[in-house]
mmCIF file of C-alpha atoms in Angstrom:
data_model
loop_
_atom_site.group_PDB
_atom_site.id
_atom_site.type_symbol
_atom_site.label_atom_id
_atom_site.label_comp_id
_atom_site.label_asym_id
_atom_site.label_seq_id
_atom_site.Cartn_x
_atom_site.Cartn_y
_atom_site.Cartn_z
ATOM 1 C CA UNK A 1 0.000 0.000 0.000
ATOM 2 C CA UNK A 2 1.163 3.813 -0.505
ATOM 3 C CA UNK A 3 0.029 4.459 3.117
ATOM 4 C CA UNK A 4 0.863 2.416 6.402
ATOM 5 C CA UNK A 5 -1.991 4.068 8.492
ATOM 6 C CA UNK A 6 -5.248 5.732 7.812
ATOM 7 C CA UNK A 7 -6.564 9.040 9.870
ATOM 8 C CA UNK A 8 -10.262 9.785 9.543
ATOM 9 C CA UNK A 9 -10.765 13.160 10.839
ATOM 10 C CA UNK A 10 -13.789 16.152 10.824
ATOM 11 C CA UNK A 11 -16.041 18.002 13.158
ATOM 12 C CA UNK A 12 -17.520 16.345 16.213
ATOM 13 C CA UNK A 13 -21.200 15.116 15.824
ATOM 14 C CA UNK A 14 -20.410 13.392 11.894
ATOM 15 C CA UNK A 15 -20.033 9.835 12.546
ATOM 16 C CA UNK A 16 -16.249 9.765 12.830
ATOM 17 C CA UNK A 17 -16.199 6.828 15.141
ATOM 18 C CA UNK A 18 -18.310 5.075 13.041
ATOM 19 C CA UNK A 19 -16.554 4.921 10.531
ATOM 20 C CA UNK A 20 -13.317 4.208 11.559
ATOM 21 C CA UNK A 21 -14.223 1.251 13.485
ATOM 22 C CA UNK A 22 -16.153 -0.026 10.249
ATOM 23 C CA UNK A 23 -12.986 0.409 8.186
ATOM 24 C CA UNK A 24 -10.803 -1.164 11.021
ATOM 25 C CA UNK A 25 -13.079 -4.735 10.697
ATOM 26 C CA UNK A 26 -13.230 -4.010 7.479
ATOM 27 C CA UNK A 27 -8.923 -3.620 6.402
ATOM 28 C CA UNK A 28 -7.518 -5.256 9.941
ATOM 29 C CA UNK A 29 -6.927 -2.461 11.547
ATOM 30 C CA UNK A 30 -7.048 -1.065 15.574
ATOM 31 C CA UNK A 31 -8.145 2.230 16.540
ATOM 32 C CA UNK A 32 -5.936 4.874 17.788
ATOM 33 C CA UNK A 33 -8.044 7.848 19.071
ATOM 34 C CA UNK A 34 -7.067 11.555 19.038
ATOM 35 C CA UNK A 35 -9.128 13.012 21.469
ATOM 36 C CA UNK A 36 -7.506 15.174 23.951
ATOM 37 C CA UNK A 37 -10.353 14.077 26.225
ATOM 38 C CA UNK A 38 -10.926 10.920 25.982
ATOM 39 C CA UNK A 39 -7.683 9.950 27.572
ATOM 40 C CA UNK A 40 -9.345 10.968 30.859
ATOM 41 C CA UNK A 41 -10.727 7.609 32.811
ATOM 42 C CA UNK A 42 -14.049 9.084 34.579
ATOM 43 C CA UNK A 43 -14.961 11.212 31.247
ATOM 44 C CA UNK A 44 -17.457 9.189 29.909
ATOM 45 C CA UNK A 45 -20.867 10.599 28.791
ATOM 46 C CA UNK A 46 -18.900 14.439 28.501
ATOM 47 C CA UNK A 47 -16.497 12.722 25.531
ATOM 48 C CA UNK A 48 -18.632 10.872 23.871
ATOM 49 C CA UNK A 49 -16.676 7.429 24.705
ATOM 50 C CA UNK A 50 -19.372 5.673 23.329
ATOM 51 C CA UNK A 51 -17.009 2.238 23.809
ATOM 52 C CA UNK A 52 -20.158 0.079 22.956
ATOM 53 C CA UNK A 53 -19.154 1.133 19.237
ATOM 54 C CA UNK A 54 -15.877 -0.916 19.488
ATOM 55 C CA UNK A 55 -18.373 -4.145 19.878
ATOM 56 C CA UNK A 56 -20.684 -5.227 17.299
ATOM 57 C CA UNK A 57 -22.228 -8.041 15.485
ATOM 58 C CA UNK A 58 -20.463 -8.380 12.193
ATOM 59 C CA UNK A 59 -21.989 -8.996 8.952
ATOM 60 C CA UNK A 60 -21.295 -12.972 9.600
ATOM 61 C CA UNK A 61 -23.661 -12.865 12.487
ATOM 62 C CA UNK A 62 -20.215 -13.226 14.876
ATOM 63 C CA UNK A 63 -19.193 -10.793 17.526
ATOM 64 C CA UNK A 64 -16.439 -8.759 17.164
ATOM 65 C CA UNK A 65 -14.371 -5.733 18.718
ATOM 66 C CA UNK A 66 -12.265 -3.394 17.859
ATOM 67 C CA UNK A 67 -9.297 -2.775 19.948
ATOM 68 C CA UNK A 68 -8.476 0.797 20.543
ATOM 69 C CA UNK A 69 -5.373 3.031 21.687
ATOM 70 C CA UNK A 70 -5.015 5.748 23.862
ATOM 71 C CA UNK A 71 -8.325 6.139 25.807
ATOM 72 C CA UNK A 72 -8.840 5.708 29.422
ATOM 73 C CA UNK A 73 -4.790 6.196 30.047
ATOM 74 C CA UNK A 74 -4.915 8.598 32.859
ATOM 75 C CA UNK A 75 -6.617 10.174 35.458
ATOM 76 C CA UNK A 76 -7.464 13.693 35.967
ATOM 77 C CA UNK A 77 -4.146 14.239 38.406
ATOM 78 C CA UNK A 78 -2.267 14.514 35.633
ATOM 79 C CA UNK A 79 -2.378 17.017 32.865
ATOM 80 C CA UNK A 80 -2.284 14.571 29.785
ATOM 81 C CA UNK A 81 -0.628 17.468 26.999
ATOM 82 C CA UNK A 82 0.597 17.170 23.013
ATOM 83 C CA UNK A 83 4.197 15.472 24.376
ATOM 84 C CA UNK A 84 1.599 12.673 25.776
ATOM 85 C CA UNK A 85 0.084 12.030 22.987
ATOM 86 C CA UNK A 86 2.713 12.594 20.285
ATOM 87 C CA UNK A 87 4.485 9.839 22.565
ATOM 88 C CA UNK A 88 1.647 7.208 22.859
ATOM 89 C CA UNK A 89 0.720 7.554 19.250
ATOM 90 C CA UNK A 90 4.371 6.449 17.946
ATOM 91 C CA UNK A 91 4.371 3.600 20.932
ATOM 92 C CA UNK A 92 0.599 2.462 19.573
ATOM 93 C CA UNK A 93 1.308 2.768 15.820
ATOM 94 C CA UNK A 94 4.726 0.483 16.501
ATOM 95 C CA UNK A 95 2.754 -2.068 18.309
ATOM 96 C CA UNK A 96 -0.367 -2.376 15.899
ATOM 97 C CA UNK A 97 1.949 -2.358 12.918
ATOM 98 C CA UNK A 98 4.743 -5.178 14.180
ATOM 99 C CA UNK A 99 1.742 -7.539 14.751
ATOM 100 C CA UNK A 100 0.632 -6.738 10.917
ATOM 101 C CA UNK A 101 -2.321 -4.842 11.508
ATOM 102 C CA UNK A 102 -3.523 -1.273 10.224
ATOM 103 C CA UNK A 103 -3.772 1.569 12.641
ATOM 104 C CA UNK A 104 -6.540 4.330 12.082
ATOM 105 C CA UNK A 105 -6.226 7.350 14.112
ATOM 106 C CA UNK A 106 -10.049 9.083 14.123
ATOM 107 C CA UNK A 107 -10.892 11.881 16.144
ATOM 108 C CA UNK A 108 -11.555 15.730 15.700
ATOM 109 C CA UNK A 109 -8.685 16.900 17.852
ATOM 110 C CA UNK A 110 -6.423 19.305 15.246
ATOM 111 C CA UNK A 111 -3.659 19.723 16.978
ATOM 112 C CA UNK A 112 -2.822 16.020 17.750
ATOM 113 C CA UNK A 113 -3.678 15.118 14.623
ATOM 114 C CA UNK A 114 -1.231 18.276 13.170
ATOM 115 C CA UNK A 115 1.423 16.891 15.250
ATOM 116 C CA UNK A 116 1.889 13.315 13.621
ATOM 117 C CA UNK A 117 0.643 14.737 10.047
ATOM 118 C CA UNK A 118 3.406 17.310 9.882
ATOM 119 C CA UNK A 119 5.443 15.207 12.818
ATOM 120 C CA UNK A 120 6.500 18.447 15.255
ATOM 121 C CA UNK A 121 9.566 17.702 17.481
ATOM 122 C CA UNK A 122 8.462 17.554 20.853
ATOM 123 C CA UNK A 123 11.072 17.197 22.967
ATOM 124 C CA UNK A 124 10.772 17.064 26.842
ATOM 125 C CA UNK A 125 12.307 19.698 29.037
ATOM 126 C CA UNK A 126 14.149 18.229 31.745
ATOM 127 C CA UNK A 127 13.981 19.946 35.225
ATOM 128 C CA UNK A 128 16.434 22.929 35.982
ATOM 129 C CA UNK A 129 15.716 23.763 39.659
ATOM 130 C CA UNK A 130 18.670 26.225 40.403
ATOM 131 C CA UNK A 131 17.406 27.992 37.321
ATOM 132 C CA UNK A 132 13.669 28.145 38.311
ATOM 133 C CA UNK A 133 14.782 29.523 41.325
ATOM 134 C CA UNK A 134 16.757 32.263 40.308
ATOM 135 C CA UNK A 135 13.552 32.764 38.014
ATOM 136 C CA UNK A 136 10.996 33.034 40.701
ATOM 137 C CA UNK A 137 13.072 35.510 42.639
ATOM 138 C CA UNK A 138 12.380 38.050 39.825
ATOM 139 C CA UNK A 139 9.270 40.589 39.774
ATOM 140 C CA UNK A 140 6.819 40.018 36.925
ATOM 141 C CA UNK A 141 7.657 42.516 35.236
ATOM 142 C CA UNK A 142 11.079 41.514 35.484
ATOM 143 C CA UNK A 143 10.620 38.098 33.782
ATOM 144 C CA UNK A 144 8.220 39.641 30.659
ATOM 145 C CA UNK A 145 11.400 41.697 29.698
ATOM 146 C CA UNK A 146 13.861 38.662 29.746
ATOM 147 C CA UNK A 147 11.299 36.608 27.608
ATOM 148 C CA UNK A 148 10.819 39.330 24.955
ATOM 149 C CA UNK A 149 14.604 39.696 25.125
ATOM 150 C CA UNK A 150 15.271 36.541 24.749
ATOM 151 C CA UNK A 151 12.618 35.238 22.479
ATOM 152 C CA UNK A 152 12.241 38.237 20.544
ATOM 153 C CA UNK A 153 9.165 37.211 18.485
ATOM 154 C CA UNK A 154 6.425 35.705 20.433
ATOM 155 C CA UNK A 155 3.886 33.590 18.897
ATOM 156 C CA UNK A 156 1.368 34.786 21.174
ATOM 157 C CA UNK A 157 0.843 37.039 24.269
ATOM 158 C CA UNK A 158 -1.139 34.341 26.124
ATOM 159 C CA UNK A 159 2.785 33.073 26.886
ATOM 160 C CA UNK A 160 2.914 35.932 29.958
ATOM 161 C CA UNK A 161 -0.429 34.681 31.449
ATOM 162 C CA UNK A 162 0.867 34.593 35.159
ATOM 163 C CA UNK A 163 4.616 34.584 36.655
ATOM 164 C CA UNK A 164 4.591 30.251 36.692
ATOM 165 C CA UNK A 165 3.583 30.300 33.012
ATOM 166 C CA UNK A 166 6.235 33.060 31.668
ATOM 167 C CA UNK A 167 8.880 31.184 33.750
ATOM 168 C CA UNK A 168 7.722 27.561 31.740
ATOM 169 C CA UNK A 169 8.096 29.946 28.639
ATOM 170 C CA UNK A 170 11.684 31.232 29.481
ATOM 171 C CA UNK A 171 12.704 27.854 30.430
ATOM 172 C CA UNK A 172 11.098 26.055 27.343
ATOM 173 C CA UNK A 173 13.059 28.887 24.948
ATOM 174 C CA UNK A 174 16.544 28.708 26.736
ATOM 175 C CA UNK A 175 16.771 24.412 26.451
ATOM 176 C CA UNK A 176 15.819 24.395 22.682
ATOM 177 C CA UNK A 177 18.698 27.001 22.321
ATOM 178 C CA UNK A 178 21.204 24.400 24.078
ATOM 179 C CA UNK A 179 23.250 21.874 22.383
ATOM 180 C CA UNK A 180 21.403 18.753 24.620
ATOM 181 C CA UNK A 181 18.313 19.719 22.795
ATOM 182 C CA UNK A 182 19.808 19.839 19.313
ATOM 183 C CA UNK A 183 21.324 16.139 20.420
ATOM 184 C CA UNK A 184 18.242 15.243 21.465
ATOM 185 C CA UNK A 185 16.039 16.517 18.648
ATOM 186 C CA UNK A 186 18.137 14.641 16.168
ATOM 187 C CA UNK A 187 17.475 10.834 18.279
ATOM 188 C CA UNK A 188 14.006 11.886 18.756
ATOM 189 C CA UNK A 189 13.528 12.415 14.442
ATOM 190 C CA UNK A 190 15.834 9.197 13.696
ATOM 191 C CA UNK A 191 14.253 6.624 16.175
ATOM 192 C CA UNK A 192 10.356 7.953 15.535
ATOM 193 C CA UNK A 193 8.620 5.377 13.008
ATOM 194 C CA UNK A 194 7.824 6.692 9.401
ATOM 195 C CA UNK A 195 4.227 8.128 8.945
ATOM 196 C CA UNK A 196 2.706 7.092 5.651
ATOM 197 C CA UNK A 197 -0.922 8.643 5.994
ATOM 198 C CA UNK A 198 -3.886 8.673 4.237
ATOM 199 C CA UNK A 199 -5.970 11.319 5.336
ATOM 200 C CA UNK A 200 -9.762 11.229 5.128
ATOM 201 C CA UNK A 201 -12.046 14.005 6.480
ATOM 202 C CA UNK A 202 -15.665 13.904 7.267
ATOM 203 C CA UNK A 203 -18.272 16.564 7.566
ATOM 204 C CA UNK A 204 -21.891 17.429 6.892
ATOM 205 C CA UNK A 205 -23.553 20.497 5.731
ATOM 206 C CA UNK A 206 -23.195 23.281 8.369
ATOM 207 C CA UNK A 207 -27.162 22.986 9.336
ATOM 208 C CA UNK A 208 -26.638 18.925 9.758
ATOM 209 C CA UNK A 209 -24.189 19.346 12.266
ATOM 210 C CA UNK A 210 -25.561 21.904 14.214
ATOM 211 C CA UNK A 211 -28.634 18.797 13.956
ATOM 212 C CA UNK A 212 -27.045 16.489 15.295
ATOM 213 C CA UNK A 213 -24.928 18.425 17.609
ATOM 214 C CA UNK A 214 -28.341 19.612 19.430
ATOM 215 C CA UNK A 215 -29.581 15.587 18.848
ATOM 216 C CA UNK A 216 -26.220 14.314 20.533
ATOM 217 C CA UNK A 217 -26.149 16.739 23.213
ATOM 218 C CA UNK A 218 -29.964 16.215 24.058
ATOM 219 C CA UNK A 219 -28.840 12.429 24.353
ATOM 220 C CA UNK A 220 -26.349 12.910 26.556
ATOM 221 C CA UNK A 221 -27.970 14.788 29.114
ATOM 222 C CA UNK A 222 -30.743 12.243 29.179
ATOM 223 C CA UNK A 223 -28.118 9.705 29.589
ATOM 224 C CA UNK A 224 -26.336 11.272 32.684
ATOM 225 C CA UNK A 225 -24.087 14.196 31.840
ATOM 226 C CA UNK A 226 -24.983 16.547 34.829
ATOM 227 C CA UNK A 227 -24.728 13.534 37.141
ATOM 228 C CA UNK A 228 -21.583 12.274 35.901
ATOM 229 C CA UNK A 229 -19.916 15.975 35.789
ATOM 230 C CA UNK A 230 -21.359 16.443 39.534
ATOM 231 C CA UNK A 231 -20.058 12.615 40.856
ATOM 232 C CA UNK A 232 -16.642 13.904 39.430
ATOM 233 C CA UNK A 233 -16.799 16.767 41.812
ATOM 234 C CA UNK A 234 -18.270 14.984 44.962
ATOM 235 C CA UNK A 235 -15.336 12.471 44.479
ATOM 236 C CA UNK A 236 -12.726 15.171 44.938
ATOM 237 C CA UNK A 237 -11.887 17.339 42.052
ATOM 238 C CA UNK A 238 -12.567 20.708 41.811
ATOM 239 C CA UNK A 239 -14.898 22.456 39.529
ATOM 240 C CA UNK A 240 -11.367 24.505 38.745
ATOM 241 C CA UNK A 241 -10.466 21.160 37.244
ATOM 242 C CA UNK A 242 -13.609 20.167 35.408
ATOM 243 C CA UNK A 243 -13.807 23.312 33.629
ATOM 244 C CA UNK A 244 -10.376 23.214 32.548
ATOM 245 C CA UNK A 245 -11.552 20.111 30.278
ATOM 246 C CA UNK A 246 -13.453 21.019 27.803
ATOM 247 C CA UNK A 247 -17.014 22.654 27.292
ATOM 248 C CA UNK A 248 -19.919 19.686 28.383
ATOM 249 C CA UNK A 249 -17.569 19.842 31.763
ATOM 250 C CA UNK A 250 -17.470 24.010 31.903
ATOM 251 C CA UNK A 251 -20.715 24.664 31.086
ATOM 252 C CA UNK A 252 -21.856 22.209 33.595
ATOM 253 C CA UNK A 253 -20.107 22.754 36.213
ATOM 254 C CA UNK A 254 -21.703 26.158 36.505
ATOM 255 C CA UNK A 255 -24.640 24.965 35.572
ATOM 256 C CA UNK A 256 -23.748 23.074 39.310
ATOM 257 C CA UNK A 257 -22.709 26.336 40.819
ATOM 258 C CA UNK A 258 -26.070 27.919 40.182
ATOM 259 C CA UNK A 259 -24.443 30.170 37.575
ATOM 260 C CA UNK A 260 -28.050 29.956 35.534
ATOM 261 C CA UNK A 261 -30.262 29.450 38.119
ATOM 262 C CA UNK A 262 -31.800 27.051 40.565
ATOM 263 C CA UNK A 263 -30.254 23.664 40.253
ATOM 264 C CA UNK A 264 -32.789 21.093 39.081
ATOM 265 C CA UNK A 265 -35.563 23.913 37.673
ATOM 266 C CA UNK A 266 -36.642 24.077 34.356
ATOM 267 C CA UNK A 267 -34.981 27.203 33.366
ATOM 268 C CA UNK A 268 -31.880 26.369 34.235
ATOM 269 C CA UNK A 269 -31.380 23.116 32.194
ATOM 270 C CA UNK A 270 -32.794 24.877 29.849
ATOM 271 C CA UNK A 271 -30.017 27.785 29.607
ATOM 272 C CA UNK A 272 -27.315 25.048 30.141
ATOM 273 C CA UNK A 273 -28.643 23.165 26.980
ATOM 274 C CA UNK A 274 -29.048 26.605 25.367
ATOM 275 C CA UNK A 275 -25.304 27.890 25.789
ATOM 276 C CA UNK A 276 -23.997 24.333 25.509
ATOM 277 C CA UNK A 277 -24.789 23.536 22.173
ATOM 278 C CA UNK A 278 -23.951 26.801 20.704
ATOM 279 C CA UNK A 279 -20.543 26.869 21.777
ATOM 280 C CA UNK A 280 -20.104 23.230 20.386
ATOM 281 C CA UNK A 281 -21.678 24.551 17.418
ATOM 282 C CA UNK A 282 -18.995 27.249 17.251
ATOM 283 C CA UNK A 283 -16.127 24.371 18.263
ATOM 284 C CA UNK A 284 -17.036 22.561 15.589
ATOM 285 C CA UNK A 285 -16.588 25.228 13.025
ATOM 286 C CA UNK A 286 -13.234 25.967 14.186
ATOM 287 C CA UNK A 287 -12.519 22.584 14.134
ATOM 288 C CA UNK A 288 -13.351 22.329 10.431
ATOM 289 C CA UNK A 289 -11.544 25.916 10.113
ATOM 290 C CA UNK A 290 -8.151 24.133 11.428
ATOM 291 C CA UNK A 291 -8.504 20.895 8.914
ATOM 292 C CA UNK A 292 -8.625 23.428 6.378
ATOM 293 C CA UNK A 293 -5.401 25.326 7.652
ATOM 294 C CA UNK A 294 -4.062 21.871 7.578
ATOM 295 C CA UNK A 295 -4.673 21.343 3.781
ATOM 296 C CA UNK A 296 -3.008 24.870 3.106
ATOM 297 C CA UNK A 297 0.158 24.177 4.767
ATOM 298 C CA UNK A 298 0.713 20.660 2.971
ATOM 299 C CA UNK A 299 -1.683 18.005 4.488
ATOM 300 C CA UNK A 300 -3.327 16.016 1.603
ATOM 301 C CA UNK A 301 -6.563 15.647 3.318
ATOM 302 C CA UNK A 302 -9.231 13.476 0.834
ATOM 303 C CA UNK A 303 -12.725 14.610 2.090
ATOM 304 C CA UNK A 304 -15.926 12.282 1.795
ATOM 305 C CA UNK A 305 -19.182 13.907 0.377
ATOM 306 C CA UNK A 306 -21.223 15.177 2.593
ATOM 307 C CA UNK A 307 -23.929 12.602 3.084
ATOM 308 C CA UNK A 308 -25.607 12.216 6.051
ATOM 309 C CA UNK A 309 -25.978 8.382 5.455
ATOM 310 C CA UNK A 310 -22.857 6.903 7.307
ATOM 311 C CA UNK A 311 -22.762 3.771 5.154
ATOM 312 C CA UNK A 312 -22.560 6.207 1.795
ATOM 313 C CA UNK A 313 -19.379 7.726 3.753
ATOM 314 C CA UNK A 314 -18.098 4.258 4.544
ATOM 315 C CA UNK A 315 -18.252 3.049 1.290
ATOM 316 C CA UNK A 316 -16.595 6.063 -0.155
ATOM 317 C CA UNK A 317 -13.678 5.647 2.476
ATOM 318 C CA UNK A 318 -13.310 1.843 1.299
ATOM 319 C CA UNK A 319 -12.906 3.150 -2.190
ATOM 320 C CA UNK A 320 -9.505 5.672 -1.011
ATOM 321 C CA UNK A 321 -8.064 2.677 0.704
ATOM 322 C CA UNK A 322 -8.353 0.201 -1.801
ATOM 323 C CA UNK A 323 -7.278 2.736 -4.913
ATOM 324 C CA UNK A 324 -4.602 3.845 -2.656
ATOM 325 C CA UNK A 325 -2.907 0.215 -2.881
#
């Protein structure tokens, strides 16, 4: 084949899942999911899991499942981040692949997906301590001017944010200056496993998603989303936490905290449904806005027509794998 794994990417709410598992019985493959949430155990209902999807009747009448990679690794002590998952992709693709089996990355999280499509070098920065200490004695103010001096073009001005964060930043920019990094930059690009992709996005019409996105999000509520957000808390983490992962767990959580009213009335589930699916309406626009960045800075991306029917998509997907051989 001309590829030695397949990604199927798109907005969330299109059947992405689906799919992929389908092509997975169908070519002998094993999921690998990009989803920067669904490596949280405890996330369930908020992430769309769905891990019933992995098992299913095939079209022999037999059971079967789909193994998958890279969901349910952690808990929420840990702050799972793009060196995690660049790291447990390469470690899953080498293991599906030596046992002669196709891996298929799906999920709708750009920036994962970016980082194996256009393979960035993330390197980890060991600990300095007698540097983060000399650091911390400084003012604020003090440690913005060595960063722009140092630096001297920043991507972004979210890199100040607070004195812990612009001390990361001047940390992060002195190592990949230093000759260890260089040394290590070079092992990390020679020992990483060659990428062959095919790329194959998924959407709907604009109107469709926000459909199903309002269908899906309906669903999930019904199924337990409040409770499951609010059994997180009452087991110890702090709303803080929750809302730092992702919008079913922010919008909830003050939902919780009686930022729209009475807990339990009418009006308040209401407003949390309201404000909830817009902004995944909005997510998923920017999700499809970053797939497209994608295509502009090099990433063949082969999309699927836009048919709500998941078996038309499927079909269509079959057809790029097996005229890609």
């Amino acid at each position: 084949m001309s590829y030695n794994c397949v990604f199927v990417i798109g907005p969330t709410a299109v059947g992405k899942t689906a799919i992929g598992v389908r092509l997975a019985d169908k070519f002998n493959g094993e999921i690998i999911s990009a989803d920067s949430r669904q490596v949280y155990k405890g996330l369930d209902i908020g992430t769309g899991k769905d891990l019933a999807d992995y098992d299913f009747v095939g079209s022999d009448g037999q059971q079967k499942h789909i193994p998958y990679h890279i969901i349910d690794v952690c808990d929420l002590s840990k702050e799972y981040n793009l060196f995690d998952f660049q790291t447990d992709f390469y470690n899953a693709f080498s293991d599906i692949t030596s046992r002669g089996k196709l891996p298929i990355c799906v999920g709708g999280t750009g920036m994962y997906v970016d980082s194996i499509l256009r393979q960035y070098d993330m390197i980890e920065v060991p600990e300095n301590e007698s540097e983060k200490k000399e650091l911390e004695s400084k003012s604020y103010d003090e440690l913005k001017s060595i960063l722009i001096a140092e630096k001297k073009k920043l991507h972004n001005t979210s890199e100040f944010g607070d004195k812990e964060r612009i001390i990361k930043a001047i940390q992060i920019n002195r190592f990949t200056k230093s000759d260890e990094y260089a040394l290590l930059k070079k092992k990390m690009q020679e020992s990483r496993p060659k990428i062959e992709p095919l790329v194959i996005c998924t959407t709907l019409e604009r109107n469709l998603v926000r459909e199903r996105i309002a269908a899906r999000l309906k669903a999930r509520i019904d199924e337990g989303l409040v409770e499951e957000v609010d059994s997180l808390h009452k087991s110890g983490w702090s709303f803080e936490r929750l809302e730092s992962l992702g919008l079913e767990y922010r919008f909830v959580s003050e939902y919780l905290l009686g930022k729209y009213g009475e807990v339990g009335s009418s009006d308040a589930k209401g407003k949390l449904f309201e404000l909830l699916n817009l902004a995944i309406g909005q997510f998923a626009k920017r999700q499809e806005t970053w797939f497209r960045g994608m295509e502009k800075k090099g990433v063949k991306i082969n999309w699927l027509p836009k048919e709500m029917d998941v078996g038309v998509r499927f079909k269509a997907a079959c057809e790029l794998l097996e005229n890609s051989k």
